[in-house]
Coordinates of C-alpha atoms in Angstrom, one line a residue:
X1 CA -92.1 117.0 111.5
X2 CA -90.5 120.6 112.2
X3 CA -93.7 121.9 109.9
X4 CA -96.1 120.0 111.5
X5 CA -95.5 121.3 114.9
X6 CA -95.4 125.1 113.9
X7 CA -98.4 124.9 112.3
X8 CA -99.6 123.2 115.7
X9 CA -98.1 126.0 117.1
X10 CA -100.0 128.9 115.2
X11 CA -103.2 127.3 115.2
X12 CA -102.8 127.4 118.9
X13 CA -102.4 130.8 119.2
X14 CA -105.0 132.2 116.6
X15 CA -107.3 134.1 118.1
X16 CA -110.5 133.1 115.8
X17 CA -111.7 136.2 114.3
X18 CA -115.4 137.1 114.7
X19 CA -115.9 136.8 110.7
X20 CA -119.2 135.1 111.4
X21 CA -122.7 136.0 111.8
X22 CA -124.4 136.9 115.0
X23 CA -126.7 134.1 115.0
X24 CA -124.2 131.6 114.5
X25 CA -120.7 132.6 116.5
X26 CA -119.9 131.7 120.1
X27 CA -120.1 135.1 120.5
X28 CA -123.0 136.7 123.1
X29 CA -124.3 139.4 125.0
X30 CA -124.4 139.4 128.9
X31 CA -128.0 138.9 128.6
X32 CA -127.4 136.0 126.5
X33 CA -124.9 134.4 128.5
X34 CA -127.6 134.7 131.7
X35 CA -130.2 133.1 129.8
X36 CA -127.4 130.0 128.5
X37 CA -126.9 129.9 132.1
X38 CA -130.4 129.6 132.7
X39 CA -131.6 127.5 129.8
X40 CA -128.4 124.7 130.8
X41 CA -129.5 121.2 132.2
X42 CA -128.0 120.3 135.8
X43 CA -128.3 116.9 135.5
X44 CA -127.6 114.5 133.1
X45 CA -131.3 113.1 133.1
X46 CA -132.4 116.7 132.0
X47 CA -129.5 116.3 129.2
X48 CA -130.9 115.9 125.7
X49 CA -129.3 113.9 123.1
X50 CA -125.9 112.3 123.2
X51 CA -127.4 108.9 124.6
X52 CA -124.5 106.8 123.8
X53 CA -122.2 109.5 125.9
X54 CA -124.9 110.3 128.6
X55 CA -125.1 106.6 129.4
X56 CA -121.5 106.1 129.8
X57 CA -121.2 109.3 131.9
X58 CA -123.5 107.8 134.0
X59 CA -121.6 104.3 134.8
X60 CA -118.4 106.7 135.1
X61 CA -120.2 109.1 137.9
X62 CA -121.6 106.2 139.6
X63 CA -118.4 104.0 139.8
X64 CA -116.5 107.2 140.9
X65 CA -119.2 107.8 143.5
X66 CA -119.4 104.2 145.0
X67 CA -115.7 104.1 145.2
X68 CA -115.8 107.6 146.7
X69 CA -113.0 108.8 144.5
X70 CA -112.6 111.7 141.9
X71 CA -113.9 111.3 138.1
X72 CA -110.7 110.2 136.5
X73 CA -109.9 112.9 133.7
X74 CA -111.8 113.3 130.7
X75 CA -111.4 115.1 127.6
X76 CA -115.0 115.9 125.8
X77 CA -114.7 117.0 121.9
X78 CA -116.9 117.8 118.9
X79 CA -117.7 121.1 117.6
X80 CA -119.1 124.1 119.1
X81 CA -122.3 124.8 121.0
X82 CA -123.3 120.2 121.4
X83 CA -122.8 120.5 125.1
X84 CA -119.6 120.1 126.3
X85 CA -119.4 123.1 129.0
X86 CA -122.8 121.7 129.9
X87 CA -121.7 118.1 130.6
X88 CA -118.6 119.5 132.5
X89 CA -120.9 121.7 134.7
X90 CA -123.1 118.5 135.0
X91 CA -120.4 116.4 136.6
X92 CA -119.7 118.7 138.8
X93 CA -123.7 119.1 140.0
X94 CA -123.6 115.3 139.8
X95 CA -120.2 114.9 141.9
X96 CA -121.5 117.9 144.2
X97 CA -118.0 119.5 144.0
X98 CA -116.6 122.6 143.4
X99 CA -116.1 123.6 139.4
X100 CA -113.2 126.1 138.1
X101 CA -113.8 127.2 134.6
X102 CA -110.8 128.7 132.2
X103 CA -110.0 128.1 128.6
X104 CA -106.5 127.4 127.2
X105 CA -105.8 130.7 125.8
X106 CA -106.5 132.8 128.9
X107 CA -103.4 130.4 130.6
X108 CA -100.3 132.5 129.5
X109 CA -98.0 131.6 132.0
X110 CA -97.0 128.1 134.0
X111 CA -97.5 130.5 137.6
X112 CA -101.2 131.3 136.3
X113 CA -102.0 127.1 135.8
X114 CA -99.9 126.4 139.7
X115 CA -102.1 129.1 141.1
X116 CA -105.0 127.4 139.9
X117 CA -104.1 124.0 140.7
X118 CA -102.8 125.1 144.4
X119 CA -106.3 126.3 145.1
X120 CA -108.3 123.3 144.1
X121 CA -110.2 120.9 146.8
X122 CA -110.3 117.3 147.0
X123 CA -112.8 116.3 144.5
X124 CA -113.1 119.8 142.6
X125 CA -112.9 120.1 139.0
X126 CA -110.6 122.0 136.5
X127 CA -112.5 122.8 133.2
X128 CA -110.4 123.6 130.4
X129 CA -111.8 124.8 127.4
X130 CA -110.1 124.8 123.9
X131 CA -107.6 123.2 125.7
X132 CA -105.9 122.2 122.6
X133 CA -104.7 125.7 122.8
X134 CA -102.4 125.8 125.8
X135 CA -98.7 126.8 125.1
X136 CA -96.1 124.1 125.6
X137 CA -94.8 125.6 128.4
X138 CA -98.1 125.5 130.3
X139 CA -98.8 121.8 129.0
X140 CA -95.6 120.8 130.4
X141 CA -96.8 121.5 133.9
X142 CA -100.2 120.2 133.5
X143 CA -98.5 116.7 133.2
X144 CA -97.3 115.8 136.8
X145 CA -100.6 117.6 138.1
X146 CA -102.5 115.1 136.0
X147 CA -100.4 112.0 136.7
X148 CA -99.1 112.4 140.1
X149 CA -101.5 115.0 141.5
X150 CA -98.4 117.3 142.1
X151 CA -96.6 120.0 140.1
X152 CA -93.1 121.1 140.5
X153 CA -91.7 125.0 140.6
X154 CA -88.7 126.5 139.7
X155 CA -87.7 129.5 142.3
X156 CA -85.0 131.6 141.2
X157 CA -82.4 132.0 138.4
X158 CA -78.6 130.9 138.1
X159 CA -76.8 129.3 140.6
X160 CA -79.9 130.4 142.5
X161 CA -82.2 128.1 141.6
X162 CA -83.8 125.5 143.3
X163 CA -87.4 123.3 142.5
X164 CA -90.3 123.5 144.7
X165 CA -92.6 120.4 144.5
X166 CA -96.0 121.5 145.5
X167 CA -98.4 118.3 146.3
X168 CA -102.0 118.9 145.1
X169 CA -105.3 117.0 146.0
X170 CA -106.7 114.9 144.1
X171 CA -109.0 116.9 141.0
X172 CA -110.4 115.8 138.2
X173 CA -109.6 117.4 135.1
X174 CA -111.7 117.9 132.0
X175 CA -111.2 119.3 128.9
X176 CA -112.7 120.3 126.2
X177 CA -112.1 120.6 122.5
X178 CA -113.1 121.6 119.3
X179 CA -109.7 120.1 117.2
X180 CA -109.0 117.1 119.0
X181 CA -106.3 116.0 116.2
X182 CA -104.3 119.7 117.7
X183 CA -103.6 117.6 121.2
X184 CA -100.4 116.7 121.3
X185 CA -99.9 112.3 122.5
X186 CA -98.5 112.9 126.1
X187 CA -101.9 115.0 126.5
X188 CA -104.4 112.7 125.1
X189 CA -102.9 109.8 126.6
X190 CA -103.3 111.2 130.1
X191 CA -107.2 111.4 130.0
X192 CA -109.0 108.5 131.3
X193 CA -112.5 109.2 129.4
X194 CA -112.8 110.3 126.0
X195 CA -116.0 111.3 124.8
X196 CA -117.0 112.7 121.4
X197 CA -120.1 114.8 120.9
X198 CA -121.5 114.6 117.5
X199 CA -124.3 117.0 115.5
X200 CA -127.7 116.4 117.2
X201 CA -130.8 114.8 115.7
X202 CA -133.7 117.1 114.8
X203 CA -136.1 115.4 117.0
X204 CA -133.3 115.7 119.8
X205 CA -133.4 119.7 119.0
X206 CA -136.8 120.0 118.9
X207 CA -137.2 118.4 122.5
X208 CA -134.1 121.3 123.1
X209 CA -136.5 123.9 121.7
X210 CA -139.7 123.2 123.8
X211 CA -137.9 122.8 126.6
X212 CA -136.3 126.2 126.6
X213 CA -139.5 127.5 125.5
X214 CA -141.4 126.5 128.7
X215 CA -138.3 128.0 131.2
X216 CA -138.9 131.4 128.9
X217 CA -142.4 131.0 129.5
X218 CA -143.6 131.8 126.0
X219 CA -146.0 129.5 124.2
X220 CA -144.8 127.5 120.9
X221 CA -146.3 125.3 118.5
X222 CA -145.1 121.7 117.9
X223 CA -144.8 123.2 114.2
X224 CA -143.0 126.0 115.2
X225 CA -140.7 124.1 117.1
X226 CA -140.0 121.4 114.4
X227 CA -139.2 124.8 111.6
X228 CA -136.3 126.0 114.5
X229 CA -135.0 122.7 115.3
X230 CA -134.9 122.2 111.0
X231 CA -132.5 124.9 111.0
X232 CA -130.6 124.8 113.8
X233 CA -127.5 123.2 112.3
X234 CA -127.4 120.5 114.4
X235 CA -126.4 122.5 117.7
X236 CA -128.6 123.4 120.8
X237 CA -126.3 126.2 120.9
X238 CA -127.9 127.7 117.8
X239 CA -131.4 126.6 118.5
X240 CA -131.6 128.5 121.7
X241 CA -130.7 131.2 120.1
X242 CA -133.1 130.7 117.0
X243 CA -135.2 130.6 119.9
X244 CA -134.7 134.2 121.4
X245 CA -134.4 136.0 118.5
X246 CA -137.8 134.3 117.2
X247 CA -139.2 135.0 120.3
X248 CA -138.2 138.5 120.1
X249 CA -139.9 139.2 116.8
X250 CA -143.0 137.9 118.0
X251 CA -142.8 139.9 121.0
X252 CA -142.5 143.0 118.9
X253 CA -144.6 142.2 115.4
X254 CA -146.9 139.7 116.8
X255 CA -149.0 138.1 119.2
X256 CA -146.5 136.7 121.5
X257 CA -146.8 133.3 120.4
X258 CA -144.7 131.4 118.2
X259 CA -146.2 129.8 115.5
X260 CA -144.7 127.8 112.5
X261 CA -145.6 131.7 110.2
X262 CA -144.4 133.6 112.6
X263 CA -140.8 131.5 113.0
X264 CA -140.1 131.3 109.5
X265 CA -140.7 135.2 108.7
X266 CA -138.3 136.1 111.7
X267 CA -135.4 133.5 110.6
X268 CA -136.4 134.9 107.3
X269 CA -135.7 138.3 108.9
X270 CA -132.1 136.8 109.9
X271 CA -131.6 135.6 106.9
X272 CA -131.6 131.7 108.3
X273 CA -132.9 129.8 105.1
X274 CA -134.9 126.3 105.5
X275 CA -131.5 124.5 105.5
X276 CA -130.2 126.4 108.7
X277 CA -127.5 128.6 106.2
X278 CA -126.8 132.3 106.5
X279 CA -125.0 135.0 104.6
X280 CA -121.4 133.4 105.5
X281 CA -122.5 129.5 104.7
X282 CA -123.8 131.0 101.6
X283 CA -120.7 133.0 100.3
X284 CA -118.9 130.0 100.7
X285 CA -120.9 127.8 98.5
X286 CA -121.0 130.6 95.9
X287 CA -117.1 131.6 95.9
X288 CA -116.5 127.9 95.8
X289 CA -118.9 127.9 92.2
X290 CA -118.3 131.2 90.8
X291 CA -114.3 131.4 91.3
X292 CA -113.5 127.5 91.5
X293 CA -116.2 126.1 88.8
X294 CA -117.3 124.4 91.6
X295 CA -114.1 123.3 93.1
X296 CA -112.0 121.7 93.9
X297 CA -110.3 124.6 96.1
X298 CA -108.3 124.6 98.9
X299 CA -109.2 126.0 102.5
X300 CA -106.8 128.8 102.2
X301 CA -107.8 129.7 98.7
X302 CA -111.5 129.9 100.1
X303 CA -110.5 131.7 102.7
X304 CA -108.5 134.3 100.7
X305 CA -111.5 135.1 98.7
X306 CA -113.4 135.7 101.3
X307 CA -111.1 137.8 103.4
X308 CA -111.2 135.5 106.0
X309 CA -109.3 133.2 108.3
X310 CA -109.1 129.9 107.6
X311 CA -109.6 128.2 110.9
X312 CA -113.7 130.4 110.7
X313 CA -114.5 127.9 107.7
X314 CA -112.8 125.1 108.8
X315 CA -114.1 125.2 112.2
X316 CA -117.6 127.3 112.1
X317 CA -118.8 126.5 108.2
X318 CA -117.0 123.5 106.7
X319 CA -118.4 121.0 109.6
X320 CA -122.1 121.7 108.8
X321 CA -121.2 121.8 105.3
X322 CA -120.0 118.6 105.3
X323 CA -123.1 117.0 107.7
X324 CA -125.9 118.2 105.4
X325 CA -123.7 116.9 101.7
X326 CA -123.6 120.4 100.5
X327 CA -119.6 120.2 100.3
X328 CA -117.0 117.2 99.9
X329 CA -113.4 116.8 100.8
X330 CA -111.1 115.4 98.2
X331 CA -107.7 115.1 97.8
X332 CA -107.8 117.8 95.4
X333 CA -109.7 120.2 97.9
X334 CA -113.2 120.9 98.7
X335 CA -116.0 120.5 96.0
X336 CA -119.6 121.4 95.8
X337 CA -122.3 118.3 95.7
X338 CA -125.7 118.5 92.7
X339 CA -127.1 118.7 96.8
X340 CA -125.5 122.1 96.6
X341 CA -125.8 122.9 93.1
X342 CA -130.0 122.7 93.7
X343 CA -130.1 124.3 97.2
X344 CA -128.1 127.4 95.7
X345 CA -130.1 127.3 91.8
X346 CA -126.4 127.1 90.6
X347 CA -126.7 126.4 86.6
X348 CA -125.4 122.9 86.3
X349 CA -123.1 123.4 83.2
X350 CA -119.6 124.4 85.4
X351 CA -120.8 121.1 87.4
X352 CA -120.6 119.1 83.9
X353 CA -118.0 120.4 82.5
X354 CA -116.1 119.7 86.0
X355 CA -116.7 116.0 85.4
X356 CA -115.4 115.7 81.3
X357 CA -112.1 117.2 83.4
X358 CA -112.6 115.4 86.8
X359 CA -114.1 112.7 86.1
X360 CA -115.5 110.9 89.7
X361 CA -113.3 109.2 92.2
X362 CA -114.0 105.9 92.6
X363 CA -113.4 103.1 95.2
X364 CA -111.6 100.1 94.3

């Protein structure tokens, strides 16, 4: 139990390291973060995909509004870049309050979180992103704020000290993260909506892509739009910005317009091939043949060979991975799929001789 919670610990206060390429990390420019500002839905009718959890929102926002109450607290999960900071900016256009934004690693200290809280309306909402990666000091605060709308403060030292009870109004608080299995019980069980938010459907991203191509104002084929959504790994995230950097090239080398030619050469340009991988997706796959046979291997032995952290494949590569049956998890570790094996033109003999070894697990 002792191991389990340092390794909580630490994966809460890794900082993940910008190992990945600039296409794919959360990482962007000011101009880009305008034009996510500018490219977001404000309503959940404008919201693209997601119907199961759009629909539900909906009942939520509506029974909160008739009652004329806060949204109870929700926690919103799934990997990066499906939505989540969207959908919590949504409620709050929905619930026409007041939105604070912060992240779990930008709360150090408990006076940080009370400073916030102090300041929040009746009706406004707290936004917490990665909030699986608050310390335990700061989560221990958060609990009365969330239960009893009040949070109590120790003045003083020694002999000194006395508690403070500060009462708050009534907020709603949402969080959002990436590692929902990192969120310790009391947490989770203190959220009154849980929503997951799972890899969008290409049609779903290609709806994403003409969208944002009509707010930019640049003109693109159905074709074109089909070839970004294609290999967009499943996240608007990425196909917004497939978008820009497309649109970009064709600025520069072409026309202006986007057509499915012009796309492909400038993901070709990016080195995005027709499955949505780049250079990092692809050293994975080929460490995992060349120095495992294949696999299995272990996450930190991947990692290792790469010279990177483990928490960038599990989080950023594995995932997609995973989704599209290029990789499998085993007990044993991860191992490549023939999907894989044809993708990459890896030679097929390792793959074989793999199997006379290992042969294949199967169900009872």
């Amino acid at each position: 139990m002792g191991d389990k919670e340092t390794k909580r610990q630490r994966d809460k206060e890794i900082t993940p390291p910008a190992g990945r390429e600039k296409l794919i990390t959360n990482q962007e420019t000011d101009e880009d973060q305008i034009l996510i500002l500018s490219l977001r839905p404000s309503r959940l009718n404008d919201f693209v995909g997601q119907k199961n959890v759009v629909d539900n929102l909906k009942i939520s926002l509506d029974a909160a509004k008739k009652r004329k109450e806060p949204l109870e607290h929700t926690l919103l999960s799934g990997p990066p870049g499906l939505g989540k900071t969207s959908l919590a900016h949504i409620i709050s256009h929905e619930m026409g309050t007041k939105i604070t934004s912060t992240s779990g690693p930008a709360i150090q200290r408990a006076g940080d979180l009370v400073g916030v809280l102090t300041n929040l309306e009746e009706g406004d909402i707290l936004f917490i992103d990665e909030i699986h990666r608050l310390s335990n000091t700061v989560e221990e605060y958060i609990y009365p704020a969330m239960e009893n709308f009040e949070v109590d403060v120790v003045m003083d030292k020694g002999a000194y000290a006395r508690t403070y009870k500060f009462k708050l109004k009534r907020f709603t608080l949402i969080g959002a993260t990436t590692r929902a299995g990192l969120l310790t019980a009391p947490l989770r069980s203190r959220f009154g909506i849980f929503h997951h938010l799972d890899f969008y459907e290409n049609d779903d991203l290609v709806k994403i892509v003409k969208r944002s191509a009509s707010i930019l104002d640049i003109h693109i084929d159905s074709d074109a739009a089909q070839e970004i959504a294609r290999r967009s790994r499943g996240s608007p995230r990425v196909a917004n910005r497939l978008l820009r950097r497309v649109r970009d090239w064709v600025q520069v080398k072409s026309d202006g317009k986007i057509t499915k030619g012009s796309a492909e050469e400038a993901l070709k340009s990016h080195n995005i091939d027709k499955m949505g991988l780049d250079n990092i997706d692809r050293k994975v796959l080929t460490v995992i043949y060349e120095s495992f046979g294949g696999g299995p291997a272990g996450i930190e032995a991947i990692a290792a060979s790469l010279n990177e952290e483990s928490d960038t494949i599990a989080d950023m590569v594995e995932p997609f991975l995973l989704k599209i049956g290029f990789l499998k998890r085993t007990p044993r570790g991860r191992e490549l799929t023939k999907s894989a094996y044809e993708h990459m033109g890896f030679s097929k003999t390792k793959e074989a001789q793999k199997e006379m070894f290992f042969p294949p697990e199967t169900g009872n």
